[in-house]
Amino acid sequence: MDRDLMRLMRSVKHPSHLKQIHALVIAAFPSLASFLVRRLLSVPMVDYAREVFDRIPQPEQSLSNSLISVYSRLSSHEEAIEAFRSMIRNGVCIDSYTVPPIVKSCLSAADFDLGKQVHCLAISCGLDTDVFVQTALMNFYSRGGELASAERIFEKMDTKDPVAYNCLISAYSKSGDVLAARKMFDEMPEKSTASWNSLISCCARNGDYRGALRFFERMKDDKCTPNEITLASVLSICAKLGDLNAGLSAKKFIDGNNLYRNTILSTAVVEMYLKCGAVGEARREFDKMKKRDVVTWSAMIAGYAQNGRPDEALELFENMKNENIKPNDVALVSVLSVCADSGSVKACEEIGCYVESQGMASNVFVASALLDMYSKCGNISKSRQIFLNMPKKDTVTWNSMIVGLAMNGLSEDAFAVYKQMIETGGQPNDITFIGLLTACSHAGLVEMGLEIFRHMKIDHEIVPQIEHYACIVDLYCRSGRLKDAYDFICRMEVEPNAVIWSSLLSASRIHMNIEFAELSVKKLAKLDPDSSWYYVLLSNIYSSTGHWKEALNVQKMMKGKKVQKVAAYSWVDVDNKLHRFLVGDTSHPRNTEVYGTVNGLAMQSTWVDHDFDSGLGL
DNA sequence: TTAGGGTTAG
């Protein structure tokens, strides 16, 4: 009868039949409980298996191992840990099968103390010479950032498992030690596909994309077969390089070798197209995919956003929700950024409500994007409210608030937030200072801007980027100090770009400075030959100052070069309707009122021409 | 053991 029942347990097709068999086991065959637990775990009906398990008076070691192993495989790490603790409490010995899953769960649950205790226990039980135990512990230490412990175990291994080599390569790679990773790879007696993959991702992780692609070629020369993981890495490298040719040849390899396109690999193809600017191709691949997960959707949405196609990004976000894929923080961050740039107050408010309804507003990434979005559509008080309610703030959070305040003309508040950032141990970066310099620029605080620029270089050791230089040039220009701006440009440690010369040109127009205008246009014509706006501006400056002949010459030259004036529209959102207008446009039915308001605003604005003490204590 | 998506500026 025992045997019949066991055969039955093996053969049942439907999980619920196991429950019926359970009744029989309890009633007549308690000795078969362990066998039933194993069957339940293999289905898996883990909770049910656990109930049966808990009623077994003295579960054998291998059964406890199976339970821990299943919990660990299903990412129920807390349960695995709990099961392990009760195993120890009940005096059950551990063996070499207990260690790998429990150590894996300790790592995933970030319970490093318990992981180390398991290691001690393994040593006291004499398991530390078992190759599976060693590999599991190496993995635990290298992923947990304790490279030295991992190295010690590796040194002690009698037979160095290939997996252990790969584990160390990956650990060195994560710690940025490319040389050590490379040495490990060279020392390996047998290189598997995974070894090559580790090496390729090591290069990629540390920024050597071309080196990674060279190893991909060498891998093929060595007759080592690339798999899906190799190609997913290679495609992601092509994406980062924006190298469409390399990306296409990787894709050809996938098709030519009939590699199975799992979701990750297909997403990598989509991503490669997106980062190379081939949005249409990306969408075609996306539409062809049979299964798309939240990463696929997020990548496509972000791709539209980054390629300047906000409407399609928002449309796709709706499709995503309709397909019952729950947007996570990454997807929301992209969508929030799209709304922030869309200029539509309605779209911003809708997504804002959605985010709050999903309980995602406390996520640090989402909240930062959310407060940025509100500040861009002018709702700075809402931004502040979100900012104040955030339990955790990262550099992006602080930056978003500083930049938001600066853009909304609240310079002093921006400085105050910076002060608070420093006091609470926040780490400012290059963008933080762009925000502060923008604040100075908007308030006309030249001396303070220069002081912040010095403070950034000296106290925070941040190397100024072209954007920082542009802020200073803008600062001088806005306060009419064109000569200072020009001298600063000449002293810059980087080559001035079109943005820099544009600032000087715009200021030259405001202050009718022909000398600097001509100079800037000469530079702009070289740096940005496809544009024409600077010729228009130069011609306007000539006409406004009575230099009719020069104005005519510029216009002639523009005709000769077939340079066309591109209409630059401005827009304003009133009651969720976008109104578009041109300079001097009178087509709007209420244009008289519009101009009346604009002129009224211009009368009200006053120029701050003195620096004030912000109390920043620089 | 090896693989994928995002925010702040310009």
mmCIF file of N, CA and C in Angstrom, chain A residues 65 104 134 220 289 321 385 410 453 517 582 601 607:
data_model
loop_
_atom_site.group_PDB
_atom_site.id
_atom_site.type_symbol
_atom_site.label_atom_id
_atom_site.label_comp_id
_atom_site.label_asym_id
_atom_site.label_seq_id
_atom_site.Cartn_x
_atom_site.Cartn_y
_atom_site.Cartn_z
ATOM 1 N N ASN A 65 16.820 20.729 4.129
ATOM 2 C CA ASN A 65 17.606 21.304 3.034
ATOM 3 C C ASN A 65 16.727 21.639 1.831
ATOM 4 N N LYS A 104 23.002 32.077 -0.121
ATOM 5 C CA LYS A 104 22.426 32.887 -1.197
ATOM 6 C C LYS A 104 21.303 33.778 -0.655
ATOM 7 N N GLN A 134 32.496 26.130 -0.823
ATOM 8 C CA GLN A 134 33.495 27.181 -1.075
ATOM 9 C C GLN A 134 33.005 28.173 -2.131
ATOM 10 N N LYS A 220 35.170 34.617 -30.265
ATOM 11 C CA LYS A 220 34.747 33.842 -31.433
ATOM 12 C C LYS A 220 35.951 33.173 -32.100
ATOM 13 N N MET A 289 7.884 41.594 -30.457
ATOM 14 C CA MET A 289 8.131 40.773 -29.261
ATOM 15 C C MET A 289 6.845 40.103 -28.772
ATOM 16 N N LYS A 321 -0.232 50.449 -19.326
ATOM 17 C CA LYS A 321 -1.203 50.258 -18.251
ATOM 18 C C LYS A 321 -2.369 49.383 -18.735
ATOM 19 N N GLN A 385 6.514 71.125 -1.214
ATOM 20 C CA GLN A 385 5.757 70.223 -0.344
ATOM 21 C C GLN A 385 6.288 68.793 -0.497
ATOM 22 N N LEU A 410 13.656 82.115 -7.473
ATOM 23 C CA LEU A 410 13.772 82.171 -6.006
ATOM 24 C C LEU A 410 15.217 81.861 -5.597
ATOM 25 N N PHE A 453 31.781 79.687 -8.100
ATOM 26 C CA PHE A 453 32.621 79.005 -9.103
ATOM 27 C C PHE A 453 33.959 78.588 -8.483
ATOM 28 N N ALA A 517 29.309 91.488 -31.247
ATOM 29 C CA ALA A 517 28.317 90.780 -32.066
ATOM 30 C C ALA A 517 29.001 90.165 -33.288
ATOM 31 N N LEU A 582 4.323 83.951 -32.583
ATOM 32 C CA LEU A 582 5.625 84.363 -33.101
ATOM 33 C C LEU A 582 5.965 85.751 -32.577
ATOM 34 N N LEU A 601 3.778 93.570 -17.393
ATOM 35 C CA LEU A 601 4.774 92.761 -16.677
ATOM 36 C C LEU A 601 6.154 93.380 -16.799
ATOM 37 N N TRP A 607 15.431 95.394 -12.176
ATOM 38 C CA TRP A 607 16.716 94.703 -12.256
ATOM 39 C C TRP A 607 17.468 94.823 -10.942
#
